[in-house]
């Protein structure tokens, strides 16, 4: 009987100590781990859409609560500000819309006046060789310098963006995602700068 | 045996993958490059050292019947610490090693040292044992990784070192190359061992 109690007590104490140490380790590394994931997953696209900044947009990121999802939980959105001499010159953030096949996630860089500084496709599941060609600079480069206006549409819809041939839906998806990003820009800008 | 002897035995006489032929899963899987082998080896060394220290200190407290469960909890805790810190500070290495970091828990070298050594010895010899075996494991993995990287890609620690017209034998960085390479090293080790024995008579 005494053996049994000793076994239970020793094992319980060891497990409890382990849990304590691990929760501490988890807490201590959380911020750094989040930073690393963003750095390796998002940094290439952030670098592609922002220019002329002298800060670390990932370190200076701002997390905003934007509306709620289907379960009523707030959606968190990371905003990456580009600063020069301590002043915000542009913002970069992700946006997503449906293409021909599934979601297309894009990173959009927008300067302080609402002009696009760059667009980069982060993830997509479009058809290889057709819709997948929206990632090419020949397509994404067209967005540079545009503002939220009728020009920001594919040519078929009366805008100025040349869609990738044979992939109107994919091109439209990207345009929609970029438009959504611009539509929420003034609200985001207010929150980030204040 | 002296403490120094406990340390040096892990470097040749009981060098884990080549002499004891233990811990082969990471040995074969992650040694596609010298750097990966070294990262895996160092992570394992940290876990081995930590578990040896704790188990040696707790050896009179842990009841015999639940010792394996207790060892596994201790080992798993150290593995999670390694995994979290690797993710936080060495993200590219963490990506490369992937599932093989959590799998350190079931690396039989670590449980083997806990059961066969740390649970029966004082703190100092246990530290020496953990460091020695860990270092032996790290050196083995780095060596195997270096050989495979050199023949398979012509690089060493990511730097190109072979002559210009060298044709890399890409099978060496794929799974079959691991088996071929390990087999040749084991053969060489046994041959050296046999030679030594013959010289001693």
XYZ file of C-alpha atoms in Angstrom:
395
model
C 0.000 0.000 0.000
C 2.749 2.442 0.931
C 4.535 1.580 -2.301
C 1.435 2.355 -4.275
C 0.987 5.748 -2.653
C 4.634 6.591 -3.168
C 4.380 5.670 -6.859
C 1.351 7.886 -7.386
C 2.808 10.804 -5.450
C 6.225 10.716 -7.144
C 4.784 10.467 -10.634
C 2.264 13.219 -9.949
C 4.926 15.553 -8.591
C 7.217 14.913 -11.568
C 4.401 15.581 -14.029
C 3.311 18.723 -12.196
C 6.867 20.112 -12.168
C 7.210 19.307 -15.856
C 3.955 21.095 -16.667
C 5.086 24.128 -14.696
C 8.434 24.330 -16.450
C 6.876 23.846 -19.887
C 4.193 26.491 -19.397
C 6.952 28.876 -18.400
C 9.051 27.957 -21.458
C 6.015 28.385 -23.696
C 5.332 31.810 -22.240
C 8.948 32.914 -22.490
C 9.369 32.005 -26.155
C 5.897 32.902 -27.437
C 6.665 36.372 -28.743
C 9.910 35.313 -30.388
C 8.247 32.299 -32.040
C 5.445 34.420 -33.472
C 8.047 36.813 -34.804
C 10.018 34.026 -36.484
C 6.972 32.551 -38.175
C 5.984 35.965 -39.541
C 9.567 36.676 -40.575
C 9.973 33.520 -42.621
C 6.448 33.255 -43.969
C 5.456 36.887 -44.538
C 8.705 38.811 -44.847
C 9.396 37.930 -48.510
C 6.008 39.321 -49.547
C 6.324 42.342 -47.262
C 9.714 43.143 -48.782
C 8.206 42.827 -52.238
C 5.442 45.365 -51.632
C 7.149 48.023 -49.519
C 10.124 50.188 -50.456
C 12.208 52.942 -48.943
C 11.671 52.109 -45.269
C 14.300 51.911 -42.522
C 12.459 49.987 -39.780
C 11.573 46.339 -39.241
C 7.902 46.153 -40.294
C 7.476 42.788 -38.549
C 8.812 44.015 -35.236
C 6.641 47.135 -35.433
C 3.535 45.214 -36.460
C 0.171 46.277 -35.088
C -2.549 43.741 -34.437
C -6.063 45.030 -34.999
C -9.386 43.405 -34.281
C -11.413 43.542 -37.492
C -15.015 42.406 -37.111
C -15.923 38.909 -35.993
C -15.845 35.481 -37.602
C -18.750 33.011 -37.851
C -18.322 31.903 -34.254
C -18.389 35.465 -32.970
C -14.680 35.550 -32.139
C -12.822 38.700 -33.129
C -10.627 38.358 -36.241
C -7.102 39.541 -35.628
C -5.261 41.157 -38.471
C -1.558 41.947 -38.578
C -0.680 45.319 -40.092
C 2.958 45.887 -41.047
C 3.899 49.576 -41.083
C 6.852 50.862 -43.117
C 8.519 53.781 -41.381
C 11.175 56.234 -42.389
C 12.772 58.400 -39.731
C 10.079 57.224 -37.294
C 7.178 58.338 -39.512
C 4.798 55.858 -41.121
C 5.145 56.065 -44.907
C 3.151 52.998 -45.945
C 1.254 50.007 -44.609
C 1.263 46.403 -45.756
C -1.339 43.822 -44.891
C -2.910 40.678 -46.191
C -6.199 40.349 -47.979
C -7.965 37.391 -49.579
C -10.610 36.683 -52.209
C -11.876 33.704 -54.147
C -10.197 33.028 -57.470
C -11.061 30.288 -59.930
C -10.299 27.596 -57.403
C -10.100 28.470 -53.720
C -8.784 31.484 -51.875
C -6.053 33.748 -53.206
C -4.177 35.497 -50.410
C -2.352 38.648 -51.354
C -0.093 41.066 -49.501
C -0.850 44.655 -50.439
C 1.405 47.612 -49.745
C -0.367 50.985 -49.633
C 1.309 54.331 -49.052
C -0.077 56.971 -46.744
C -2.104 58.613 -49.538
C -3.881 55.388 -50.452
C -1.723 54.618 -53.471
C -0.642 51.016 -54.015
C 3.112 50.511 -53.613
C 3.058 46.843 -54.521
C 1.081 43.602 -54.616
C 2.420 40.139 -53.961
C 0.552 36.817 -53.990
C 1.217 34.805 -50.820
C -0.842 31.630 -51.290
C -3.163 30.376 -53.987
C -4.433 27.111 -55.469
C -5.024 28.277 -59.049
C -4.418 26.098 -62.118
C -0.694 25.682 -62.790
C 0.337 27.365 -66.043
C -2.891 29.329 -66.310
C -4.365 31.001 -63.231
C -1.158 30.421 -61.296
C 0.516 32.951 -63.563
C -1.095 35.765 -61.536
C 1.962 35.548 -59.266
C 4.180 36.826 -62.083
C 5.454 40.425 -61.820
C 4.025 41.103 -65.297
C 0.597 40.867 -63.693
C 1.159 42.080 -60.132
C 3.307 45.021 -61.341
C 0.265 46.622 -62.949
C -1.201 47.536 -59.570
C 1.639 49.824 -58.603
C 0.576 53.460 -58.294
C -3.160 52.801 -58.632
C -5.747 54.115 -56.180
C -9.237 52.867 -55.363
C -11.060 53.855 -58.566
C -12.690 52.348 -61.628
C -9.248 51.851 -63.151
C -8.647 49.179 -60.551
C -10.615 46.502 -62.405
C -9.765 43.989 -65.102
C -10.200 45.311 -68.661
C -13.298 43.176 -69.233
C -15.006 44.992 -66.374
C -13.991 48.404 -67.711
C -10.749 48.864 -65.770
C -7.085 49.069 -66.658
C -5.693 45.762 -65.382
C -4.706 43.341 -68.133
C -5.867 39.938 -66.927
C -3.678 36.874 -67.442
C -4.851 35.320 -70.699
C -7.203 32.430 -70.116
C -7.480 33.225 -66.429
C -10.058 35.962 -66.009
C -11.444 34.498 -62.791
C -8.050 34.239 -61.135
C -7.199 37.784 -62.206
C -10.539 39.046 -60.925
C -9.895 37.296 -57.621
C -6.636 39.162 -57.155
C -8.264 42.467 -58.098
C -11.097 41.852 -55.630
C -8.623 41.095 -52.833
C -6.655 44.263 -53.601
C -9.857 46.345 -53.714
C -10.935 44.948 -50.341
C -7.590 45.916 -48.878
C -7.965 49.473 -50.199
C -11.548 49.753 -48.975
C -10.512 49.137 -45.388
C -7.412 51.330 -45.707
C -8.730 54.579 -44.231
C -10.054 52.770 -41.164
C -6.830 50.828 -40.676
C -4.710 53.929 -41.202
C -6.608 55.794 -38.505
C -6.145 52.986 -35.998
C -2.471 52.388 -36.761
C -1.383 56.000 -36.686
C -3.330 56.992 -33.569
C 35.858 3.822 -13.988
C 36.977 7.420 -13.707
C 34.835 10.368 -14.751
C 37.141 11.108 -17.694
C 36.753 7.519 -18.893
C 32.953 7.879 -18.767
C 33.286 10.870 -21.054
C 35.718 9.427 -23.595
C 33.935 6.089 -23.997
C 31.156 7.872 -25.895
C 33.630 9.163 -28.459
C 34.921 5.828 -29.727
C 34.250 2.617 -27.766
C 30.528 3.252 -27.415
C 29.956 5.893 -30.108
C 26.174 5.574 -30.454
C 25.193 5.121 -34.120
C 28.377 3.379 -35.269
C 29.275 1.062 -32.375
C 26.058 0.601 -30.417
C 24.020 1.046 -33.630
C 21.391 2.967 -31.668
C 19.383 6.045 -32.624
C 19.363 5.177 -36.295
C 16.111 6.955 -37.144
C 17.526 10.501 -36.879
C 20.932 9.272 -38.034
C 19.515 8.165 -41.370
C 16.810 10.773 -41.770
C 18.295 14.193 -41.070
C 21.913 13.802 -42.198
C 21.348 15.266 -45.657
C 23.828 18.022 -44.806
C 26.541 18.464 -42.186
C 24.698 21.382 -40.613
C 21.463 19.439 -40.147
C 23.315 16.524 -38.581
C 25.075 18.878 -36.209
C 21.839 20.639 -35.213
C 20.138 17.324 -34.515
C 23.174 16.099 -32.568
C 23.328 19.203 -30.390
C 19.587 19.082 -29.677
C 19.923 15.434 -28.656
C 22.983 16.216 -26.522
C 21.066 18.875 -24.615
C 18.186 16.483 -23.927
C 20.585 13.684 -22.980
C 22.542 15.877 -20.585
C 19.389 17.284 -18.992
C 17.703 13.935 -18.540
C 20.891 12.311 -17.215
C 21.313 15.051 -14.611
C 17.697 14.954 -13.418
C 17.406 11.187 -13.408
C 20.681 10.793 -11.570
C 19.491 13.261 -8.915
C 16.105 11.560 -8.617
C 17.426 7.986 -8.800
C 16.651 7.224 -5.146
C 13.249 8.906 -5.241
C 11.705 7.281 -8.315
C 10.063 3.921 -7.455
C 11.297 0.997 -9.591
C 7.858 0.118 -10.942
C 7.111 3.496 -12.521
C 10.652 4.436 -13.492
C 10.135 4.234 -17.270
C 7.085 6.503 -17.084
C 9.018 8.973 -14.954
C 11.997 8.920 -17.339
C 9.769 9.536 -20.331
C 8.124 12.537 -18.647
C 11.542 14.015 -17.857
C 12.862 13.365 -21.381
C 9.714 14.682 -23.068
C 9.895 17.908 -21.058
C 13.437 18.581 -22.215
C 12.464 17.786 -25.803
C 9.630 20.318 -25.698
C 12.018 22.942 -24.307
C 14.426 22.237 -27.180
C 11.610 22.386 -29.701
C 10.261 25.703 -28.423
C 13.647 27.391 -28.264
C 14.647 26.071 -31.667
C 11.441 27.463 -33.144
C 12.121 30.795 -31.481
C 15.807 31.195 -32.305
C 16.778 28.800 -35.120
C 13.669 28.759 -37.293
C 15.264 27.499 -40.551
C 16.870 24.551 -38.729
C 13.554 23.889 -36.976
C 11.873 23.708 -40.400
C 14.480 21.266 -41.749
C 14.475 18.911 -38.755
C 10.671 19.058 -38.526
C 9.090 15.953 -36.994
C 12.476 14.562 -35.923
C 12.733 17.030 -33.033
C 9.660 15.716 -31.177
C 10.852 12.219 -32.069
C 13.935 12.727 -29.871
C 11.600 11.549 -27.083
C 11.702 8.018 -28.452
C 15.395 8.069 -29.328
C 16.536 4.916 -27.582
C 19.978 6.372 -26.831
C 18.433 8.752 -24.320
C 16.149 6.262 -22.576
C 19.005 3.758 -22.782
C 21.447 6.037 -20.950
C 18.790 6.904 -18.361
C 18.012 3.267 -17.674
C 21.507 1.800 -17.981
C 23.616 4.583 -16.528
C 22.052 7.644 -14.898
C 19.668 5.621 -12.721
C 22.621 3.773 -11.152
C 25.322 6.432 -10.942
C 26.097 9.650 -9.110
C 25.676 13.092 -10.640
C 29.213 13.716 -11.916
C 29.680 10.450 -13.846
C 26.162 10.911 -15.264
C 27.054 14.352 -16.591
C 30.241 12.962 -18.139
C 28.321 10.074 -19.650
C 25.632 12.342 -21.109
C 28.160 14.780 -22.560
C 30.369 12.022 -23.981
C 27.603 10.033 -25.615
C 25.942 13.231 -26.817
C 29.147 14.550 -28.316
C 29.820 11.177 -29.951
C 26.325 11.259 -31.439
C 26.813 14.842 -32.661
C 30.170 14.013 -34.252
C 28.757 10.898 -35.928
C 25.803 12.790 -37.384
C 27.962 15.699 -38.499
C 30.443 13.317 -40.129
C 27.739 11.327 -41.896
C 26.048 14.554 -42.977
C 29.346 15.977 -44.220
C 30.124 12.868 -46.307
C 26.656 12.828 -47.842
C 26.668 16.568 -48.503
C 30.133 16.443 -50.027
C 29.365 13.631 -52.455
C 25.718 14.475 -53.001
C 25.944 18.228 -53.513
C 29.647 19.104 -53.538
C 29.250 21.451 -50.564
C 30.364 21.387 -46.936
C 28.361 23.363 -44.352
C 26.663 25.028 -47.323
C 29.892 26.195 -48.978
C 31.011 24.757 -52.314
C 34.343 22.975 -51.875
C 34.695 20.496 -54.750
C 36.497 21.152 -58.033
C 34.558 22.740 -60.867
C 33.883 19.741 -63.117
C 32.671 17.672 -60.135
C 29.366 15.884 -60.827
C 27.329 15.567 -57.602
C 25.919 12.089 -57.004
C 22.487 13.228 -55.883
C 21.461 9.786 -54.605
C 23.732 10.434 -51.621
C 21.491 13.184 -50.250
C 18.380 11.036 -50.749
C 17.235 8.186 -48.506
C 19.216 5.341 -50.172
C 22.423 7.340 -49.813
C 21.970 7.339 -46.034
C 21.930 3.532 -45.926
C 24.862 3.149 -48.306
C 26.918 5.685 -46.413
C 26.103 4.252 -42.979
C 26.938 0.757 -44.217
C 30.344 1.843 -45.490
C 31.142 3.681 -42.242
C 30.120 0.666 -40.140
C 32.323 -1.534 -42.334
C 35.270 0.831 -41.870
C 34.739 1.020 -38.099
C 34.633 -2.757 -37.768
C 37.726 -3.137 -39.931
C 39.658 -0.672 -37.736
C 38.406 -2.511 -34.650
C 39.541 -5.863 -36.028
C 42.969 -4.441 -36.906
C 43.399 -3.101 -33.382
C 42.451 -6.440 -31.898
C 44.925 -8.291 -34.090
C 47.743 -5.938 -33.140
C 47.038 -6.521 -29.472
C 47.121 -10.266 -30.171
